């Protein structure tokens, strides 16, 4: 929600989310440059609960200041309910050195463990490596949330055995996303979450918040209803049941 791409329509985005019944949002920072924007949203009077998360996304690990981790600790101390996120490893952008991604990721896991905070994880195209790195920490953290999951059945099994919550975004609405849709069918109620990944992963049939600079539609929290409805259909249950289950899981993981 803190994305500059949404700044001109943010009031409408917030109102639309509340109108369709969104009652809670986890707003994840991606780099030091947007930490203050997430903190500002956390202070705002919104029509739903907003849980902030602060961290460095693997796309943005280059060029960090020498004291970035000290700044992160200070920010987390100032926000006792904040999670650490969005952090992790990435296989989409070859230009970001894998070794540096791991260094920054592990430092943030150490911070999360020391401050007893949940983590929000990114692992696009490196789900296996992400799972291996999180194993020593999983049971020592209050919660592990794997966001935008698109991994294999075997990786899903490993994450569930670690006690992780696994979250599904708009890709579940794509009939060609076979692995994601299979995971939605297989995951137990107790570890399932849903999300939008605003402003990314626009769901088929969704309502765009605006149009990005690339001409593509920007996602928004109100589109959670499309994810909710498709997850319910795939699991042969009702949207109300999925909402109750995932809402309870989100509160347990993040509050």
PDB file of C-alpha atoms in Angstrom:
ATOM      1  CA  UNK A   1       0.000   0.000   0.000  1.00  0.00           C
ATOM      2  CA  UNK A   2       2.955   2.336   0.519  1.00  0.00           C
ATOM      3  CA  UNK A   3       3.936   2.072  -3.137  1.00  0.00           C
ATOM      4  CA  UNK A   4       4.321   5.460  -4.856  1.00  0.00           C
ATOM      5  CA  UNK A   5       2.316   3.933  -7.705  1.00  0.00           C
ATOM      6  CA  UNK A   6      -0.766   4.066  -5.464  1.00  0.00           C
ATOM      7  CA  UNK A   7      -0.180   7.436  -3.816  1.00  0.00           C
ATOM      8  CA  UNK A   8      -2.671   9.271  -6.015  1.00  0.00           C
ATOM      9  CA  UNK A   9      -5.465   6.762  -5.387  1.00  0.00           C
ATOM     10  CA  UNK A  10      -4.645   5.610  -1.854  1.00  0.00           C
ATOM     11  CA  UNK A  11      -7.745   7.093  -0.212  1.00  0.00           C
ATOM     12  CA  UNK A  12      -9.984   5.265  -2.675  1.00  0.00           C
ATOM     13  CA  UNK A  13      -7.956   2.066  -2.286  1.00  0.00           C
ATOM     14  CA  UNK A  14      -8.472   2.174   1.487  1.00  0.00           C
ATOM     15  CA  UNK A  15     -12.188   2.942   1.160  1.00  0.00           C
ATOM     16  CA  UNK A  16     -12.732   0.181  -1.403  1.00  0.00           C
ATOM     17  CA  UNK A  17     -10.993  -2.364   0.815  1.00  0.00           C
ATOM     18  CA  UNK A  18     -13.230  -1.504   3.749  1.00  0.00           C
ATOM     19  CA  UNK A  19     -16.323  -1.510   1.530  1.00  0.00           C
ATOM     20  CA  UNK A  20     -15.798  -5.099   0.368  1.00  0.00           C
ATOM     21  CA  UNK A  21     -15.158  -6.333   3.911  1.00  0.00           C
ATOM     22  CA  UNK A  22     -11.384  -6.333   4.353  1.00  0.00           C
ATOM     23  CA  UNK A  23     -10.811  -6.168   8.118  1.00  0.00           C
ATOM     24  CA  UNK A  24      -7.040  -6.511   8.303  1.00  0.00           C
ATOM     25  CA  UNK A  25      -3.931  -5.843   6.222  1.00  0.00           C
ATOM     26  CA  UNK A  26      -0.259  -6.642   6.698  1.00  0.00           C
ATOM     27  CA  UNK A  27       1.690  -3.882   4.948  1.00  0.00           C
ATOM     28  CA  UNK A  28       5.228  -5.028   4.132  1.00  0.00           C
ATOM     29  CA  UNK A  29       8.107  -2.675   3.525  1.00  0.00           C
ATOM     30  CA  UNK A  30      10.703  -3.610   0.945  1.00  0.00           C
ATOM     31  CA  UNK A  31      13.702  -1.318   1.611  1.00  0.00           C
ATOM     32  CA  UNK A  32      14.867   1.437   3.959  1.00  0.00           C
ATOM     33  CA  UNK A  33      13.468   4.063   1.575  1.00  0.00           C
ATOM     34  CA  UNK A  34       9.883   2.958   2.227  1.00  0.00           C
ATOM     35  CA  UNK A  35      10.099   2.186   5.940  1.00  0.00           C
ATOM     36  CA  UNK A  36       8.831   5.648   6.873  1.00  0.00           C
ATOM     37  CA  UNK A  37       5.843   5.318   4.531  1.00  0.00           C
ATOM     38  CA  UNK A  38       4.840   2.027   6.148  1.00  0.00           C
ATOM     39  CA  UNK A  39       5.287   3.579   9.598  1.00  0.00           C
ATOM     40  CA  UNK A  40       3.025   6.452   8.549  1.00  0.00           C
ATOM     41  CA  UNK A  41       0.307   4.018   7.447  1.00  0.00           C
ATOM     42  CA  UNK A  42       0.659   2.195  10.768  1.00  0.00           C
ATOM     43  CA  UNK A  43      -0.037   5.473  12.597  1.00  0.00           C
ATOM     44  CA  UNK A  44      -3.001   6.415  10.407  1.00  0.00           C
ATOM     45  CA  UNK A  45      -6.619   5.969  11.451  1.00  0.00           C
ATOM     46  CA  UNK A  46      -7.829   3.343   8.996  1.00  0.00           C
ATOM     47  CA  UNK A  47     -11.128   1.440   8.708  1.00  0.00           C
ATOM     48  CA  UNK A  48      -9.280  -1.853   9.199  1.00  0.00           C
ATOM     49  CA  UNK A  49      -6.384  -3.220  11.255  1.00  0.00           C
ATOM     50  CA  UNK A  50      -2.983  -2.626   9.665  1.00  0.00           C
ATOM     51  CA  UNK A  51       0.010  -4.626  10.875  1.00  0.00           C
ATOM     52  CA  UNK A  52       3.295  -3.137   9.625  1.00  0.00           C
ATOM     53  CA  UNK A  53       6.310  -5.173   8.608  1.00  0.00           C
ATOM     54  CA  UNK A  54       9.787  -3.738   8.140  1.00  0.00           C
ATOM     55  CA  UNK A  55      12.680  -5.308   6.302  1.00  0.00           C
ATOM     56  CA  UNK A  56      14.788  -5.465   3.160  1.00  0.00           C
ATOM     57  CA  UNK A  57      13.409  -7.413   0.197  1.00  0.00           C
ATOM     58  CA  UNK A  58      16.039  -9.458  -1.674  1.00  0.00           C
ATOM     59  CA  UNK A  59      15.711  -7.208  -4.737  1.00  0.00           C
ATOM     60  CA  UNK A  60      17.017  -4.254  -2.724  1.00  0.00           C
ATOM     61  CA  UNK A  61      19.979  -5.662  -0.795  1.00  0.00           C
ATOM     62  CA  UNK A  62      22.575  -3.766  -2.820  1.00  0.00           C
ATOM     63  CA  UNK A  63      23.777  -0.348  -1.692  1.00  0.00           C
ATOM     64  CA  UNK A  64      22.547  -0.595   1.895  1.00  0.00           C
ATOM     65  CA  UNK A  65      24.107   1.736   4.455  1.00  0.00           C
ATOM     66  CA  UNK A  66      26.580   0.320   6.946  1.00  0.00           C
ATOM     67  CA  UNK A  67      24.052   0.692   9.767  1.00  0.00           C
ATOM     68  CA  UNK A  68      20.933  -0.525   7.946  1.00  0.00           C
ATOM     69  CA  UNK A  69      20.451  -3.343  10.430  1.00  0.00           C
ATOM     70  CA  UNK A  70      20.733  -0.991  13.418  1.00  0.00           C
ATOM     71  CA  UNK A  71      18.117   1.241  11.819  1.00  0.00           C
ATOM     72  CA  UNK A  72      15.861  -1.781  11.356  1.00  0.00           C
ATOM     73  CA  UNK A  73      16.213  -2.799  14.998  1.00  0.00           C
ATOM     74  CA  UNK A  74      15.367   0.733  16.111  1.00  0.00           C
ATOM     75  CA  UNK A  75      12.277   0.814  13.924  1.00  0.00           C
ATOM     76  CA  UNK A  76      11.088  -2.551  15.189  1.00  0.00           C
ATOM     77  CA  UNK A  77      11.640  -1.428  18.776  1.00  0.00           C
ATOM     78  CA  UNK A  78       9.436   1.596  18.033  1.00  0.00           C
ATOM     79  CA  UNK A  79       6.694  -0.664  16.600  1.00  0.00           C
ATOM     80  CA  UNK A  80       6.173  -3.548  19.028  1.00  0.00           C
ATOM     81  CA  UNK A  81       3.557  -5.277  16.853  1.00  0.00           C
ATOM     82  CA  UNK A  82       5.562  -5.081  13.614  1.00  0.00           C
ATOM     83  CA  UNK A  83       6.752  -8.170  11.781  1.00  0.00           C
ATOM     84  CA  UNK A  84      10.034  -8.499   9.886  1.00  0.00           C
ATOM     85  CA  UNK A  85       9.330  -8.487   6.170  1.00  0.00           C
ATOM     86  CA  UNK A  86       9.300  -8.698   3.310  1.00  0.00           C
ATOM     87  CA  UNK A  87      12.564 -10.608   3.444  1.00  0.00           C
ATOM     88  CA  UNK A  88      13.963 -13.707   1.815  1.00  0.00           C
ATOM     89  CA  UNK A  89      15.671 -14.963  -1.317  1.00  0.00           C
ATOM     90  CA  UNK A  90      14.858 -14.421  -4.981  1.00  0.00           C
ATOM     91  CA  UNK A  91      15.503 -16.196  -8.254  1.00  0.00           C
ATOM     92  CA  UNK A  92      13.784 -13.749 -10.573  1.00  0.00           C
ATOM     93  CA  UNK A  93      16.528 -11.115 -10.827  1.00  0.00           C
ATOM     94  CA  UNK A  94      19.935 -12.503 -11.755  1.00  0.00           C
ATOM     95  CA  UNK A  95      21.625  -9.130 -11.239  1.00  0.00           C
ATOM     96  CA  UNK A  96      21.230  -9.331  -7.453  1.00  0.00           C
ATOM     97  CA  UNK A  97      24.091 -11.467  -6.044  1.00  0.00           C
ATOM     98  CA  UNK A  98      22.810 -14.589  -4.306  1.00  0.00           C
ATOM     99  CA  UNK A  99      25.515 -14.410  -1.632  1.00  0.00           C
ATOM    100  CA  UNK A 100      24.507 -10.872  -0.673  1.00  0.00           C
ATOM    101  CA  UNK A 101      20.843 -11.867  -0.603  1.00  0.00           C
ATOM    102  CA  UNK A 102      21.687 -14.632   1.857  1.00  0.00           C
ATOM    103  CA  UNK A 103      23.818 -12.375   4.040  1.00  0.00           C
ATOM    104  CA  UNK A 104      21.069  -9.765   4.393  1.00  0.00           C
ATOM    105  CA  UNK A 105      18.368 -12.424   4.808  1.00  0.00           C
ATOM    106  CA  UNK A 106      20.179 -14.267   7.590  1.00  0.00           C
ATOM    107  CA  UNK A 107      20.927 -11.016   9.419  1.00  0.00           C
ATOM    108  CA  UNK A 108      17.223 -10.191   9.380  1.00  0.00           C
ATOM    109  CA  UNK A 109      16.312 -13.653  10.628  1.00  0.00           C
ATOM    110  CA  UNK A 110      18.730 -13.112  13.519  1.00  0.00           C
ATOM    111  CA  UNK A 111      17.026  -9.790  14.289  1.00  0.00           C
ATOM    112  CA  UNK A 112      13.577 -11.380  14.151  1.00  0.00           C
ATOM    113  CA  UNK A 113      14.674 -14.134  16.504  1.00  0.00           C
ATOM    114  CA  UNK A 114      16.282 -11.685  18.945  1.00  0.00           C
ATOM    115  CA  UNK A 115      13.177  -9.464  19.019  1.00  0.00           C
ATOM    116  CA  UNK A 116      10.738 -12.396  18.883  1.00  0.00           C
ATOM    117  CA  UNK A 117       8.949 -11.181  15.750  1.00  0.00           C
ATOM    118  CA  UNK A 118       7.162 -13.089  12.982  1.00  0.00           C
ATOM    119  CA  UNK A 119       8.695 -13.018   9.518  1.00  0.00           C
ATOM    120  CA  UNK A 120       7.130 -12.550   6.066  1.00  0.00           C
ATOM    121  CA  UNK A 121       9.140 -14.446   3.456  1.00  0.00           C
ATOM    122  CA  UNK A 122       9.717 -14.079  -0.295  1.00  0.00           C
ATOM    123  CA  UNK A 123      11.133 -17.051  -2.194  1.00  0.00           C
ATOM    124  CA  UNK A 124      10.206 -16.715  -5.854  1.00  0.00           C
ATOM    125  CA  UNK A 125      11.910 -19.439  -7.920  1.00  0.00           C
ATOM    126  CA  UNK A 126      14.188 -20.418  -5.022  1.00  0.00           C
ATOM    127  CA  UNK A 127      11.654 -22.069  -2.727  1.00  0.00           C
ATOM    128  CA  UNK A 128      13.940 -24.990  -1.956  1.00  0.00           C
ATOM    129  CA  UNK A 129      16.861 -22.790  -0.930  1.00  0.00           C
ATOM    130  CA  UNK A 130      14.570 -20.552   1.116  1.00  0.00           C
ATOM    131  CA  UNK A 131      13.189 -23.585   2.936  1.00  0.00           C
ATOM    132  CA  UNK A 132      16.676 -24.845   3.778  1.00  0.00           C
ATOM    133  CA  UNK A 133      17.734 -21.460   5.168  1.00  0.00           C
ATOM    134  CA  UNK A 134      14.652 -21.045   7.324  1.00  0.00           C
ATOM    135  CA  UNK A 135      14.857 -24.516   8.906  1.00  0.00           C
ATOM    136  CA  UNK A 136      17.199 -23.572  11.798  1.00  0.00           C
ATOM    137  CA  UNK A 137      14.997 -20.588  12.680  1.00  0.00           C
ATOM    138  CA  UNK A 138      11.457 -21.815  12.121  1.00  0.00           C
ATOM    139  CA  UNK A 139      10.778 -23.202  15.576  1.00  0.00           C
ATOM    140  CA  UNK A 140      12.520 -20.277  17.278  1.00  0.00           C
ATOM    141  CA  UNK A 141      10.329 -17.608  15.679  1.00  0.00           C
ATOM    142  CA  UNK A 142       6.778 -16.773  16.782  1.00  0.00           C
ATOM    143  CA  UNK A 143       5.535 -17.326  13.208  1.00  0.00           C
ATOM    144  CA  UNK A 144       6.831 -17.861   9.693  1.00  0.00           C
ATOM    145  CA  UNK A 145       4.630 -16.620   6.842  1.00  0.00           C
ATOM    146  CA  UNK A 146       5.617 -17.677   3.325  1.00  0.00           C
ATOM    147  CA  UNK A 147       4.014 -15.173   0.988  1.00  0.00           C
ATOM    148  CA  UNK A 148       2.877 -15.624  -2.621  1.00  0.00           C
ATOM    149  CA  UNK A 149       3.653 -19.343  -2.618  1.00  0.00           C
ATOM    150  CA  UNK A 150       4.171 -21.028  -5.975  1.00  0.00           C
ATOM    151  CA  UNK A 151       6.433 -23.938  -5.099  1.00  0.00           C
ATOM    152  CA  UNK A 152       6.156 -27.692  -5.501  1.00  0.00           C
ATOM    153  CA  UNK A 153       4.154 -30.170  -3.448  1.00  0.00           C
ATOM    154  CA  UNK A 154       7.371 -31.383  -1.790  1.00  0.00           C
ATOM    155  CA  UNK A 155       8.390 -27.862  -0.748  1.00  0.00           C
ATOM    156  CA  UNK A 156       4.881 -27.232   0.568  1.00  0.00           C
ATOM    157  CA  UNK A 157       5.160 -30.381   2.682  1.00  0.00           C
ATOM    158  CA  UNK A 158       8.517 -29.273   4.097  1.00  0.00           C
ATOM    159  CA  UNK A 159       7.208 -25.808   4.961  1.00  0.00           C
ATOM    160  CA  UNK A 160       4.143 -27.237   6.658  1.00  0.00           C
ATOM    161  CA  UNK A 161       6.337 -29.606   8.676  1.00  0.00           C
ATOM    162  CA  UNK A 162       8.281 -26.555   9.871  1.00  0.00           C
ATOM    163  CA  UNK A 163       5.027 -25.031  11.112  1.00  0.00           C
ATOM    164  CA  UNK A 164       4.990 -22.244   8.522  1.00  0.00           C
ATOM    165  CA  UNK A 165       1.893 -20.452   7.357  1.00  0.00           C
ATOM    166  CA  UNK A 166       1.634 -20.456   3.561  1.00  0.00           C
ATOM    167  CA  UNK A 167      -0.102 -17.581   1.797  1.00  0.00           C
ATOM    168  CA  UNK A 168      -1.700 -17.514  -1.650  1.00  0.00           C
ATOM    169  CA  UNK A 169      -2.149 -14.445  -3.844  1.00  0.00           C
ATOM    170  CA  UNK A 170      -3.858 -13.598  -7.131  1.00  0.00           C
ATOM    171  CA  UNK A 171      -2.037 -16.275  -9.129  1.00  0.00           C
ATOM    172  CA  UNK A 172      -4.512 -18.774  -7.686  1.00  0.00           C
ATOM    173  CA  UNK A 173      -7.102 -17.198 -10.012  1.00  0.00           C
ATOM    174  CA  UNK A 174      -5.065 -18.230 -13.067  1.00  0.00           C
ATOM    175  CA  UNK A 175      -6.279 -21.616 -14.405  1.00  0.00           C
ATOM    176  CA  UNK A 176      -2.759 -22.268 -15.745  1.00  0.00           C
ATOM    177  CA  UNK A 177      -1.127 -21.900 -12.295  1.00  0.00           C
ATOM    178  CA  UNK A 178      -1.339 -25.634 -11.673  1.00  0.00           C
ATOM    179  CA  UNK A 179       1.161 -25.859  -8.799  1.00  0.00           C
ATOM    180  CA  UNK A 180      -0.417 -22.979  -6.904  1.00  0.00           C
ATOM    181  CA  UNK A 181      -3.921 -24.366  -7.311  1.00  0.00           C
ATOM    182  CA  UNK A 182      -2.800 -27.845  -6.242  1.00  0.00           C
ATOM    183  CA  UNK A 183      -1.186 -26.380  -3.127  1.00  0.00           C
ATOM    184  CA  UNK A 184      -4.430 -24.564  -2.286  1.00  0.00           C
ATOM    185  CA  UNK A 185      -6.282 -27.862  -2.433  1.00  0.00           C
ATOM    186  CA  UNK A 186      -3.690 -29.682  -0.312  1.00  0.00           C
ATOM    187  CA  UNK A 187      -2.863 -27.253   2.491  1.00  0.00           C
ATOM    188  CA  UNK A 188      -4.509 -27.840   5.888  1.00  0.00           C
ATOM    189  CA  UNK A 189      -6.876 -25.188   7.189  1.00  0.00           C
ATOM    190  CA  UNK A 190      -4.612 -24.401  10.125  1.00  0.00           C
ATOM    191  CA  UNK A 191      -1.697 -23.100   8.005  1.00  0.00           C
ATOM    192  CA  UNK A 192      -3.461 -21.340   5.120  1.00  0.00           C
ATOM    193  CA  UNK A 193      -3.428 -17.587   4.472  1.00  0.00           C
ATOM    194  CA  UNK A 194      -4.572 -15.416   1.560  1.00  0.00           C
ATOM    195  CA  UNK A 195      -3.254 -12.079   0.293  1.00  0.00           C
ATOM    196  CA  UNK A 196      -3.173  -9.674  -2.644  1.00  0.00           C
ATOM    197  CA  UNK A 197       0.517  -8.648  -2.738  1.00  0.00           C
ATOM    198  CA  UNK A 198      -0.665  -5.139  -3.630  1.00  0.00           C
ATOM    199  CA  UNK A 199       0.225  -3.605  -6.074  1.00  0.00           C
ATOM    200  CA  UNK A 200       1.479  -6.821  -7.741  1.00  0.00           C
ATOM    201  CA  UNK A 201      -0.007 -10.224  -8.768  1.00  0.00           C
ATOM    202  CA  UNK A 202      -3.198  -8.760 -10.204  1.00  0.00           C
ATOM    203  CA  UNK A 203      -5.903 -11.469 -10.186  1.00  0.00           C
ATOM    204  CA  UNK A 204      -7.903 -12.384 -13.257  1.00  0.00           C
ATOM    205  CA  UNK A 205     -11.230 -10.575 -13.054  1.00  0.00           C
ATOM    206  CA  UNK A 206      -9.974  -8.112 -10.447  1.00  0.00           C
ATOM    207  CA  UNK A 207     -10.614  -4.378 -10.250  1.00  0.00           C
ATOM    208  CA  UNK A 208      -7.490  -2.299 -10.967  1.00  0.00           C
ATOM    209  CA  UNK A 209      -6.548   0.421  -8.511  1.00  0.00           C
ATOM    210  CA  UNK A 210      -4.850   2.283 -11.351  1.00  0.00           C
ATOM    211  CA  UNK A 211      -2.613   1.600 -14.320  1.00  0.00           C
ATOM    212  CA  UNK A 212       1.118   1.213 -13.814  1.00  0.00           C
ATOM    213  CA  UNK A 213       3.820   2.937 -15.817  1.00  0.00           C
ATOM    214  CA  UNK A 214       4.091  -0.266 -17.882  1.00  0.00           C
ATOM    215  CA  UNK A 215       0.406  -0.086 -18.798  1.00  0.00           C
ATOM    216  CA  UNK A 216      -0.526  -3.039 -16.608  1.00  0.00           C
ATOM    217  CA  UNK A 217      -3.248  -2.921 -13.922  1.00  0.00           C
ATOM    218  CA  UNK A 218      -2.178  -2.306 -10.331  1.00  0.00           C
ATOM    219  CA  UNK A 219      -3.567  -4.579  -7.661  1.00  0.00           C
ATOM    220  CA  UNK A 220      -5.313  -3.440  -4.469  1.00  0.00           C
ATOM    221  CA  UNK A 221      -6.503  -4.990  -1.168  1.00  0.00           C
ATOM    222  CA  UNK A 222     -10.160  -4.978  -2.306  1.00  0.00           C
ATOM    223  CA  UNK A 223      -9.233  -7.721  -4.780  1.00  0.00           C
ATOM    224  CA  UNK A 224      -8.759 -10.107  -1.871  1.00  0.00           C
ATOM    225  CA  UNK A 225     -12.366 -11.147  -2.491  1.00  0.00           C
ATOM    226  CA  UNK A 226     -11.373 -12.719  -5.821  1.00  0.00           C
ATOM    227  CA  UNK A 227      -8.613 -14.734  -4.164  1.00  0.00           C
ATOM    228  CA  UNK A 228     -11.029 -15.700  -1.395  1.00  0.00           C
ATOM    229  CA  UNK A 229     -13.706 -16.881  -3.812  1.00  0.00           C
ATOM    230  CA  UNK A 230     -11.296 -18.934  -5.930  1.00  0.00           C
ATOM    231  CA  UNK A 231      -9.693 -20.570  -2.887  1.00  0.00           C
ATOM    232  CA  UNK A 232     -13.163 -21.489  -1.632  1.00  0.00           C
ATOM    233  CA  UNK A 233     -14.079 -22.985  -5.007  1.00  0.00           C
ATOM    234  CA  UNK A 234     -10.875 -25.029  -5.187  1.00  0.00           C
ATOM    235  CA  UNK A 235     -11.403 -26.338  -1.657  1.00  0.00           C
ATOM    236  CA  UNK A 236     -15.108 -27.039  -2.236  1.00  0.00           C
ATOM    237  CA  UNK A 237     -16.225 -24.800   0.596  1.00  0.00           C
ATOM    238  CA  UNK A 238     -17.702 -21.334   1.068  1.00  0.00           C
ATOM    239  CA  UNK A 239     -15.969 -17.951   0.963  1.00  0.00           C
ATOM    240  CA  UNK A 240     -17.280 -17.343   4.483  1.00  0.00           C
ATOM    241  CA  UNK A 241     -15.531 -20.475   5.748  1.00  0.00           C
ATOM    242  CA  UNK A 242     -12.236 -19.531   4.077  1.00  0.00           C
ATOM    243  CA  UNK A 243     -12.516 -15.999   5.463  1.00  0.00           C
ATOM    244  CA  UNK A 244     -13.035 -17.302   8.992  1.00  0.00           C
ATOM    245  CA  UNK A 245     -10.132 -19.753   8.731  1.00  0.00           C
ATOM    246  CA  UNK A 246      -7.596 -17.409   7.163  1.00  0.00           C
ATOM    247  CA  UNK A 247      -8.631 -14.502   9.370  1.00  0.00           C
ATOM    248  CA  UNK A 248      -8.042 -16.576  12.493  1.00  0.00           C
ATOM    249  CA  UNK A 249      -4.694 -17.783  11.143  1.00  0.00           C
ATOM    250  CA  UNK A 250      -3.586 -14.232  10.326  1.00  0.00           C
ATOM    251  CA  UNK A 251      -4.445 -13.046  13.817  1.00  0.00           C
ATOM    252  CA  UNK A 252      -2.578 -15.980  15.349  1.00  0.00           C
ATOM    253  CA  UNK A 253       0.491 -15.386  13.174  1.00  0.00           C
ATOM    254  CA  UNK A 254       0.718 -11.603  13.318  1.00  0.00           C
ATOM    255  CA  UNK A 255      -1.113 -10.268  16.372  1.00  0.00           C
TER     256      UNK A 255
END
